Coordinates of C-alpha atoms in Angstrom, one line a residue:
M240 CA 35.5 29.0 68.6
K241 CA 35.4 32.1 66.3
K242 CA 34.9 30.9 62.7
K243 CA 37.4 32.2 60.3
L244 CA 37.3 32.1 56.5
L245 CA 39.7 33.2 53.8
S246 CA 37.8 35.1 51.1
L247 CA 39.1 35.7 47.6
S248 CA 40.1 39.1 48.1
V249 CA 42.4 38.1 50.9
A250 CA 43.7 35.3 48.9
L251 CA 44.7 37.6 46.0
C252 CA 46.3 40.2 48.2
C253 CA 48.5 37.3 49.9
V254 CA 49.4 36.0 46.5
L255 CA 50.5 39.5 45.3
T256 CA 52.5 40.5 48.2
S257 CA 54.1 37.5 49.9
N258 CA 54.1 33.6 50.6
I259 CA 51.9 34.2 53.6
I260 CA 49.2 31.2 53.4
P261 CA 46.6 31.6 56.2
Q262 CA 45.0 28.4 57.3
I263 CA 41.3 28.0 57.0
S264 CA 39.2 26.6 60.0
A265 CA 36.5 24.3 59.0
V266 CA 32.9 25.0 60.4
T267 CA 30.5 22.1 60.8
T268 CA 26.8 22.3 60.1
D269 CA 25.9 21.6 63.8
E270 CA 27.9 24.8 64.6
I271 CA 26.0 26.9 62.4
V272 CA 22.7 25.5 63.6
Q273 CA 23.7 26.1 67.3
Q274 CA 24.7 29.7 66.6
S275 CA 21.4 30.5 64.8
E276 CA 19.5 29.0 67.7
E277 CA 21.1 31.2 70.2
Q278 CA 19.3 34.4 71.4
K279 CA 21.0 37.7 70.4
V280 CA 20.3 41.2 70.7
F281 CA 18.7 42.7 67.5
I282 CA 17.8 46.5 66.6
V283 CA 14.3 46.5 65.2
E284 CA 13.6 49.9 63.2
L285 CA 10.3 51.1 62.4
E286 CA 9.0 52.9 59.6
N287 CA 8.2 56.5 61.0
A288 CA 11.2 59.2 61.1
P289 CA 13.0 59.6 64.5
M290 CA 12.7 63.0 66.3
A291 CA 16.1 64.3 65.0
E292 CA 14.7 64.2 61.4
R293 CA 11.7 66.4 62.6
V294 CA 13.0 69.1 64.8
K295 CA 14.1 72.4 63.4
K296 CA 17.7 72.7 62.2
D297 CA 18.6 76.3 61.7
N298 CA 21.7 77.7 62.9
S299 CA 20.5 79.0 66.2
Q300 CA 22.3 78.0 69.4
E301 CA 19.1 76.9 70.9
N302 CA 18.7 73.2 71.7
P303 CA 16.2 72.0 69.0
F304 CA 14.9 69.4 71.5
N305 CA 13.7 72.0 74.0
S306 CA 10.7 72.9 72.0
D307 CA 7.2 72.2 73.3
N308 CA 6.4 69.6 70.6
T309 CA 9.2 67.2 71.3
E310 CA 7.5 65.5 74.1
A311 CA 4.4 64.8 71.8
M312 CA 7.0 63.5 69.2
K313 CA 8.4 61.2 71.6
Q314 CA 5.0 59.8 72.6
E315 CA 3.9 59.1 69.1
L316 CA 7.1 57.2 68.6
M317 CA 6.6 55.2 71.7
D318 CA 3.1 54.4 70.9
E319 CA 4.3 53.0 67.7
H320 CA 6.8 50.9 69.5
E321 CA 4.4 49.3 71.9
Q322 CA 1.9 48.6 68.9
V323 CA 4.7 46.7 66.9
K324 CA 6.0 45.0 70.2
S325 CA 2.4 43.7 70.7
L326 CA 2.4 42.3 67.2
I327 CA 5.8 40.7 67.7
S328 CA 4.8 39.0 71.1
E329 CA 1.5 37.8 69.4
N330 CA 3.2 36.2 66.5
I331 CA 6.6 35.3 68.1
P332 CA 6.0 34.8 71.9
Q333 CA 9.5 33.3 72.5
V334 CA 11.3 36.7 71.9
S335 CA 12.1 39.0 74.9
F336 CA 11.8 42.7 75.4
E337 CA 13.2 42.4 79.2
G338 CA 16.2 44.7 79.8
R339 CA 16.1 46.1 76.1
K340 CA 16.1 49.6 75.0
D341 CA 13.8 52.0 73.1
F342 CA 15.2 54.7 70.9
T343 CA 13.4 57.7 69.5
V344 CA 15.9 60.6 68.9
L345 CA 18.5 59.4 66.3
I346 CA 16.9 56.4 65.2
N347 CA 13.2 55.1 65.6
A348 CA 14.0 51.6 66.8
F349 CA 13.9 49.3 69.7
T350 CA 16.0 46.2 70.7
V351 CA 14.8 42.6 71.5
S352 CA 16.4 39.3 72.3
A353 CA 15.8 36.7 69.6
T354 CA 17.2 33.9 67.5
E355 CA 18.1 34.6 64.1
E356 CA 15.3 32.8 62.7
E357 CA 13.0 34.8 65.1
A358 CA 14.6 38.0 64.0
R359 CA 13.8 37.1 60.4
K360 CA 10.2 36.7 61.3
I361 CA 10.2 40.1 63.0
S362 CA 11.4 41.7 59.9
E363 CA 8.1 40.6 58.2
I364 CA 5.8 42.2 60.9
E365 CA 3.9 45.3 59.7
G366 CA 5.4 48.3 60.4
V367 CA 9.1 47.0 60.9
K368 CA 11.4 48.6 58.4
R369 CA 14.7 46.6 59.0
V370 CA 16.2 44.2 61.5
S371 CA 19.9 43.9 62.4
E372 CA 22.0 42.3 64.9
Q373 CA 23.5 44.7 67.4
N374 CA 27.2 45.5 67.2
V375 CA 29.8 44.7 69.6
V376 CA 32.5 47.2 69.3
K377 CA 36.3 47.1 70.8
Q378 CA 37.5 50.2 72.4
D379 CA 40.8 51.2 70.6
T380 CA 43.5 49.8 72.9
A381 CA 46.3 47.4 73.6
K382 CA 45.5 44.1 72.0
N383 CA 47.5 44.8 69.0
N384 CA 49.7 47.5 70.5
T385 CA 47.4 50.1 69.6
V386 CA 47.9 52.1 72.8
K387 CA 51.3 51.8 74.3
R388 CA 52.4 53.4 77.6
I389 CA 55.6 54.9 76.9
A390 CA 56.1 57.0 80.1
T391 CA 54.9 56.3 83.7
E392 CA 56.3 59.2 85.6
N393 CA 53.6 61.3 87.4
S394 CA 55.6 64.4 86.7
I395 CA 54.4 66.2 83.7
Q396 CA 56.9 66.3 80.8
T397 CA 56.1 67.9 77.5
M398 CA 57.8 67.2 74.2
T399 CA 59.3 70.2 72.7
L400 CA 58.7 70.8 68.9
P401 CA 60.8 73.3 66.8
E402 CA 60.0 77.0 67.7
T403 CA 59.5 77.7 63.9
D404 CA 57.0 75.0 63.3
T405 CA 53.3 76.2 63.4
T406 CA 51.8 72.8 62.6
T407 CA 51.1 71.6 66.1
S408 CA 52.6 71.4 69.6
V409 CA 51.9 69.1 72.3
M410 CA 48.9 71.0 73.3
D411 CA 48.8 73.7 70.7
I412 CA 47.6 76.3 73.3
S413 CA 45.4 79.0 71.8
E414 CA 44.8 82.2 73.8
Q415 CA 42.0 83.3 71.5
Y416 CA 39.9 80.3 71.3
T417 CA 40.1 77.8 74.2
G418 CA 36.7 75.9 73.8
E419 CA 34.8 78.5 76.0
G420 CA 31.0 77.8 75.8
I421 CA 31.5 74.4 74.1
L422 CA 30.4 71.0 75.3
V423 CA 32.4 67.9 74.0
A424 CA 30.9 64.6 74.7
I425 CA 33.3 61.6 75.2
L426 CA 32.1 58.0 74.8
D427 CA 34.8 55.7 76.3
T428 CA 35.8 53.6 79.1
S429 CA 36.3 54.9 82.8
M430 CA 37.7 58.2 84.2
L431 CA 38.6 59.6 87.5
T432 CA 36.3 62.6 87.5
N433 CA 38.3 64.2 90.6
H434 CA 41.6 64.1 88.7
E435 CA 43.4 67.3 89.1
A436 CA 43.5 67.7 85.4
F437 CA 39.8 68.7 85.4
S438 CA 40.0 70.9 88.5
V439 CA 39.8 74.5 86.7
A440 CA 36.3 75.2 85.3
P441 CA 35.8 77.5 82.5
Q442 CA 34.7 81.1 83.4
N443 CA 31.9 81.2 80.9
P444 CA 30.7 77.7 80.5
K445 CA 27.8 76.5 78.2
Y446 CA 26.1 75.1 81.4
S447 CA 26.2 75.8 85.1
M448 CA 25.7 72.9 87.4
E449 CA 22.2 74.2 88.2
D450 CA 21.4 74.6 84.3
M451 CA 22.2 71.0 83.8
Q452 CA 20.2 69.8 86.6
N453 CA 17.3 71.6 85.6
L454 CA 17.7 70.1 81.9
L455 CA 17.8 66.7 83.3
T456 CA 15.0 67.1 85.6
G457 CA 11.6 65.7 84.3
S458 CA 13.3 64.8 81.1
E459 CA 12.9 61.5 79.1
M460 CA 16.6 60.9 78.5
N461 CA 18.0 57.5 78.6
V462 CA 19.9 58.5 81.9
S463 CA 16.6 59.2 83.6
E464 CA 16.0 55.4 83.8
N465 CA 18.3 55.7 86.9
E466 CA 16.6 57.3 89.9
N467 CA 19.9 58.9 91.0
Y468 CA 20.2 60.6 87.5
L469 CA 20.9 64.1 89.1
D470 CA 24.2 62.7 90.5
T471 CA 25.5 62.8 86.9
V472 CA 26.3 66.4 87.3
K473 CA 29.9 66.3 88.7
S474 CA 31.2 69.6 88.6
D475 CA 31.3 72.8 86.3
K476 CA 34.1 71.2 84.3
I477 CA 32.7 67.7 84.1
I478 CA 29.1 68.9 83.6
F479 CA 27.8 65.3 83.1
A480 CA 29.0 61.8 83.6
Y481 CA 27.1 58.5 83.3
D482 CA 28.0 54.9 83.0
Y483 CA 25.7 53.7 80.1
A484 CA 27.3 50.2 80.1
D485 CA 26.6 49.4 83.8
G486 CA 23.6 51.9 84.3
D487 CA 25.1 53.8 87.2
T488 CA 26.5 57.3 88.0
D489 CA 29.8 56.1 88.7
V490 CA 32.2 56.3 85.8
F491 CA 35.4 55.3 87.6
S492 CA 36.5 51.7 87.5
A493 CA 39.4 50.1 89.4
D494 CA 39.0 47.2 87.2
D495 CA 39.4 49.1 84.0
V496 CA 41.4 46.7 81.8
T497 CA 42.4 49.8 79.6
G498 CA 44.1 51.5 82.6
G499 CA 41.9 54.6 82.4
H500 CA 41.8 55.2 78.6
G501 CA 38.9 57.4 79.0
C502 CA 40.6 59.7 81.4
H503 CA 43.6 60.0 79.2
V504 CA 41.1 60.9 76.3
A505 CA 39.4 63.5 78.3
G506 CA 42.4 65.2 79.5
I507 CA 43.6 65.5 75.8
V508 CA 40.4 67.1 74.9
A509 CA 39.8 69.6 77.5
G510 CA 41.9 68.9 80.8
N511 CA 43.1 72.1 82.7
N512 CA 44.9 71.9 86.1
G513 CA 45.6 75.9 86.0
E514 CA 49.3 75.4 86.3
D515 CA 51.2 72.9 83.9
F516 CA 48.7 70.7 82.1
F517 CA 46.2 72.0 79.6
G518 CA 44.2 70.0 77.2
Q519 CA 43.6 71.2 73.5
A520 CA 40.4 73.0 74.3
R521 CA 41.1 73.7 78.0
N522 CA 37.9 75.7 78.7
A523 CA 35.5 73.3 77.2
Q524 CA 33.1 71.4 79.4
I525 CA 33.1 67.6 79.3
A526 CA 30.1 65.3 79.2
F527 CA 31.6 61.9 79.9
M528 CA 29.8 58.8 78.7
K529 CA 31.2 55.5 79.8
V530 CA 29.9 53.0 77.3
M531 CA 32.3 50.0 78.2
S532 CA 31.6 47.9 81.2
D533 CA 34.0 48.0 84.1
N534 CA 36.0 45.2 83.4
S535 CA 35.7 45.1 79.6
E536 CA 37.0 46.9 76.5
Y537 CA 33.9 46.4 74.5
T538 CA 30.7 48.3 73.9
T539 CA 27.4 47.3 72.6
S540 CA 24.9 49.1 70.3
E541 CA 22.5 49.5 73.1
A542 CA 25.1 51.4 75.4
E543 CA 26.5 53.3 72.3
I544 CA 23.2 54.7 70.9
S545 CA 21.8 55.5 74.4
A546 CA 24.8 57.6 74.9
L547 CA 24.8 59.2 71.7
E548 CA 21.0 60.1 72.1
D549 CA 21.7 61.8 75.4
A550 CA 24.5 63.6 74.0
V551 CA 22.2 65.1 71.5
L552 CA 19.7 66.0 73.9
I553 CA 21.9 67.8 76.3
G554 CA 23.2 69.9 73.4
A555 CA 26.9 68.5 72.8
D556 CA 28.7 70.4 70.3
V557 CA 31.4 67.9 69.4
I558 CA 31.4 64.1 70.0
N559 CA 34.7 62.2 70.5
C560 CA 34.8 58.3 69.8
S561 CA 38.3 56.8 70.4
Y562 CA 37.0 53.3 69.7
G563 CA 35.9 51.1 66.7
T564 CA 35.8 47.9 65.0
T565 CA 38.6 47.1 62.6
A566 CA 37.8 46.6 59.0
L567 CA 34.0 46.8 59.6
Y568 CA 32.0 48.2 56.7
M569 CA 28.6 49.2 57.3
Q570 CA 26.2 48.8 54.4
P571 CA 24.2 51.8 53.4
D572 CA 21.1 50.5 55.1
N573 CA 22.8 49.8 58.5
P574 CA 21.3 51.9 61.4
Y575 CA 24.6 53.6 62.1
N576 CA 24.6 55.4 58.9
E577 CA 21.2 56.9 59.9
I578 CA 22.4 57.7 63.3
M579 CA 25.6 59.4 62.4
Q580 CA 23.9 61.5 59.6
N581 CA 21.3 62.7 62.0
I582 CA 24.0 63.7 64.5
K583 CA 25.9 65.5 61.7
N584 CA 22.6 67.2 60.6
L585 CA 22.0 68.7 64.0
G586 CA 25.4 70.6 63.9
I587 CA 27.4 68.3 66.0
I588 CA 30.9 67.4 64.8
I589 CA 31.8 63.6 65.3
D590 CA 35.6 62.9 65.5
V591 CA 36.5 59.2 65.5
A592 CA 39.6 57.1 65.6
I593 CA 40.6 55.4 62.4
G594 CA 42.1 52.6 64.2
N595 CA 45.8 51.3 64.9
E596 CA 45.9 48.1 62.8
F597 CA 48.3 49.4 60.0
N598 CA 47.1 47.3 57.3
Q599 CA 45.7 43.9 56.6
F600 CA 49.0 42.2 56.0
D601 CA 50.1 43.4 59.4
L602 CA 47.1 41.6 61.0
V603 CA 48.0 38.5 59.1
E604 CA 51.8 38.6 60.1
K605 CA 50.7 38.9 63.7
G606 CA 49.1 35.4 63.4
G607 CA 45.5 36.5 63.2
L608 CA 42.9 35.7 60.2
P609 CA 40.2 37.9 59.2
Y610 CA 36.7 37.0 60.6
T611 CA 34.0 35.7 58.5
D612 CA 31.6 38.3 59.8
Y613 CA 33.8 41.1 58.2
I614 CA 32.6 42.2 54.9
D615 CA 35.9 43.5 53.9
Y616 CA 39.6 43.3 55.1
S617 CA 40.6 46.9 55.0
M618 CA 41.9 48.2 58.2
D619 CA 40.0 51.5 58.9
S620 CA 37.8 51.2 61.7
C621 CA 34.1 51.7 61.9
P622 CA 32.3 54.1 62.8
G623 CA 35.4 56.3 61.9
N624 CA 35.2 55.1 58.2
L625 CA 31.5 56.4 57.9
P626 CA 30.9 59.3 55.6
F627 CA 29.4 61.4 58.4
C628 CA 32.2 61.2 60.8
I629 CA 35.7 62.6 60.6
G630 CA 38.1 59.6 60.6
V631 CA 41.2 60.6 62.4
G632 CA 44.7 59.3 61.9
S633 CA 47.9 59.8 63.7
F634 CA 51.3 61.2 63.0
G635 CA 54.4 61.6 65.3
Y636 CA 57.5 63.8 65.5
D637 CA 61.1 62.6 65.7
E638 CA 63.2 65.1 67.8
E639 CA 66.4 63.6 66.4
T640 CA 65.7 64.0 62.7
D641 CA 63.3 67.1 63.3
K642 CA 60.8 65.5 61.0
Y643 CA 57.3 64.5 61.1
H644 CA 56.1 60.9 60.1
A645 CA 52.8 58.9 59.6
S646 CA 52.5 56.6 62.7
D647 CA 53.2 53.2 61.6
F648 CA 50.3 51.8 63.6
S649 CA 47.7 54.2 62.1
S650 CA 45.3 52.2 59.8
W651 CA 45.3 52.6 56.0
G652 CA 42.0 53.4 54.1
F653 CA 40.3 53.3 51.9
T654 CA 36.8 52.0 52.4
P655 CA 35.4 49.3 50.3
D656 CA 33.3 51.7 48.2
L657 CA 36.6 53.6 47.6
K658 CA 35.9 56.6 49.8
L659 CA 39.2 58.2 51.0
K660 CA 39.8 57.6 54.7
P661 CA 41.2 58.7 57.1
D662 CA 40.0 62.4 56.6
I663 CA 42.9 64.0 58.5
T664 CA 45.8 63.2 60.9
T665 CA 46.8 64.9 64.3
L666 CA 49.5 64.0 66.7
G667 CA 49.1 60.7 68.4
E668 CA 52.6 59.6 69.6
Q669 CA 54.0 60.5 72.9
V670 CA 50.8 62.3 74.1
L671 CA 50.9 63.1 77.7
S672 CA 47.5 63.1 79.8
S673 CA 45.7 62.2 82.9
V674 CA 45.3 58.5 83.9
N675 CA 43.1 56.8 86.6
S676 CA 46.0 55.6 89.0
S677 CA 45.8 58.6 91.0
A678 CA 44.4 62.2 91.0
D679 CA 47.7 63.5 90.0
A680 CA 49.0 61.0 87.7
Y681 CA 50.0 61.5 84.0
E682 CA 51.4 59.0 81.3
A683 CA 52.5 59.5 77.7
W684 CA 50.4 57.1 75.3
E685 CA 50.2 56.7 71.6
G686 CA 47.5 55.6 69.2
T687 CA 44.8 57.2 67.2
S688 CA 42.9 57.0 70.3
M689 CA 45.1 60.0 71.5
A690 CA 45.1 61.7 68.0
T691 CA 41.3 61.8 67.9
P692 CA 40.8 63.8 71.2
R693 CA 43.1 66.4 70.0
M694 CA 40.9 66.7 66.8
A695 CA 37.8 67.0 69.0
G696 CA 39.5 69.9 70.7
Y697 CA 40.4 71.6 67.6
S698 CA 36.7 71.2 66.5
A699 CA 35.7 72.9 69.8
M700 CA 38.0 75.7 69.3
M701 CA 36.8 76.2 65.6
K702 CA 33.2 75.9 66.6
E703 CA 33.7 78.5 69.4
M704 CA 34.9 81.0 66.8
L705 CA 32.1 80.5 64.3
L706 CA 29.4 80.5 67.2
T707 CA 30.3 82.9 69.6
S708 CA 32.9 85.4 68.2
E709 CA 32.8 88.4 65.9
D710 CA 34.2 86.1 63.3
S711 CA 31.1 84.0 63.2
E712 CA 30.4 85.1 59.5
R713 CA 34.0 84.9 58.3
F714 CA 32.9 82.1 55.7
G715 CA 29.6 83.9 55.0
K716 CA 26.2 83.3 56.9
I717 CA 25.8 79.6 57.6
I718 CA 22.1 79.2 57.6
N719 CA 21.8 75.6 59.0
R720 CA 23.5 73.2 61.3
D721 CA 24.6 70.7 58.8
G722 CA 26.4 73.5 56.8
L723 CA 28.1 74.5 60.0
V724 CA 29.7 71.1 60.3
N725 CA 30.6 70.8 56.6
T726 CA 32.3 74.4 56.8
I727 CA 34.4 73.5 59.9
N728 CA 35.6 70.1 58.4
T729 CA 36.3 71.7 55.1
V730 CA 38.3 74.6 56.5
F731 CA 40.3 71.8 58.6
M732 CA 41.0 69.7 55.5
N733 CA 41.9 72.8 53.5
T734 CA 44.5 74.1 55.8
T735 CA 46.6 70.8 56.7
E736 CA 50.2 70.4 55.9
L737 CA 51.4 67.3 54.0
I738 CA 53.4 64.6 55.8
T739 CA 56.3 63.4 53.5
D740 CA 58.1 60.2 53.3
E741 CA 61.3 60.3 55.3
E742 CA 63.3 58.3 52.7
N743 CA 62.2 59.8 49.3
G744 CA 60.6 63.1 50.4
L745 CA 57.3 62.4 48.6
P746 CA 53.9 63.0 50.3
V747 CA 52.6 60.0 52.0
S748 CA 49.6 58.4 50.6
P749 CA 46.2 60.1 51.3
R750 CA 45.1 56.5 52.3
K751 CA 47.4 57.0 55.3
Q752 CA 47.4 60.6 56.2
G753 CA 44.1 61.7 54.6
S754 CA 44.3 65.5 53.8
G755 CA 47.3 65.9 56.0
M756 CA 48.4 67.3 59.4
V757 CA 46.0 69.7 61.1
N758 CA 47.3 73.2 61.3
I759 CA 45.2 74.8 63.7
S760 CA 46.7 78.3 63.4
S761 CA 46.0 78.1 59.6
A762 CA 42.4 76.9 60.1
L763 CA 41.5 79.5 62.7
N764 CA 42.9 82.4 60.5
A765 CA 41.7 80.9 57.1
D766 CA 39.6 83.5 55.0
V767 CA 38.6 81.1 52.1
Y768 CA 38.2 77.3 51.3
I769 CA 37.8 75.1 48.4
S770 CA 34.9 72.8 48.4
V771 CA 33.9 70.0 46.1
D772 CA 30.5 69.9 44.4
G773 CA 28.3 67.0 45.5
N774 CA 30.7 66.1 48.4
E775 CA 30.4 67.4 51.9
T776 CA 34.2 67.3 52.5
P777 CA 36.9 68.5 49.9
K778 CA 37.7 65.0 48.6
A779 CA 37.6 63.8 45.0
E780 CA 36.3 60.3 45.4
I781 CA 34.8 57.5 43.2
G782 CA 31.1 58.4 42.9
Y783 CA 31.3 62.1 42.9
S784 CA 31.6 64.2 39.8

């Protein structure tokens, strides 16, 4: 039974707001001892820097991991892994490395099966920097009404917005920038790769199928553990697809408990059937990375980090993560902070759903209690609440009132260390996209899971402009990859439009809407932007001067 405990912070909030008094479950000493003796999976970080912190990070479009010295870097780190594993096996022979993973790209670490007491002993081994239990992360779906199927017709029906509105439309089709030459990696559940929504390939892709096969051949990516790894190259549109949760090249699952959440997300990012359905960045390529098992809506750190490392190695420009753990706050020394920072420093934009739990009292009113292993009770999801990711909230449009509104389900910030989240909002209600049920099926869903791939599409369009067009120096010469990401995110946040409260006309709190609704037209045509000294995005927060 899941232990639940009422903390002082929740008790105070309940007293201040209502007469809700949650019950407290007792936890026996025997239960605690039993849990501590169970083997779990732990991430063991080592002292030396991973490859991402060693490669060159200028603003060239060349993959920094294609250089001659990367193989030597990897071998050096793997030698370190073997040395430390040998020490662990000598001193703590009960632990197991069977079926576990090694990571060298974004983090210098390996995983191990051990009890909590054994993990404590591992942390004392020479060469070990830190040991932490792997995360089990929930995909952002229906348990708490986070994704609602609000239309099931196979025919494509689009929601019409006012002709005078420039903020957004269902797909915000741009003729000038369409994601051409950009690769978007999507970490999610299953998808139907032969769906008609992915039948039209870009004319000028980042990779041809032959290019990708050459890149994979002889590589030491995580996917290469499968002898059929070349089968991951599906088409000129879906240039890569692999199941990191189950270790195979089939990313479709008839048992997907989410109904094809990943397929819906992929369609929003870059779908294109050539006729009547177009994703936000319709000419971008997709690298689809299934990180949830066939009959599960959860992913583990091992699957997620493996996918993120391969996304970096194949040269993804944008990463979309429509999942997260509600109200989980990562301490500064958690490995995910290093992982996400390294991704960003490589010039890759990370767009992540902020969650669909509204606020902590909504969780309580639904009959649930905060878990004892949550450090805080805010509702923004991790990793969307990490500083190196863009946390995406949702807004909707009401045709009857002709007004925009912040989506009720979209999670409130801010983080426990008083950093503002979400960063931005996009349309996440009544979003039509492809689903797994058949190759021509479309449904309209809602959730921050739907808002986030729209943001990923926007990011692809902006990156296309700054990397491949004559406007590449519109904001001055960007000298490194990290600066490119900061510039793109700052421009988006500078050019938003505020959501106002329908009753009083005042702006909705930035804890709900972030900087506001994306205005892609304004962002693509901006000439200047405002930044905040000491902060990578234009936010005035506690801790910054």
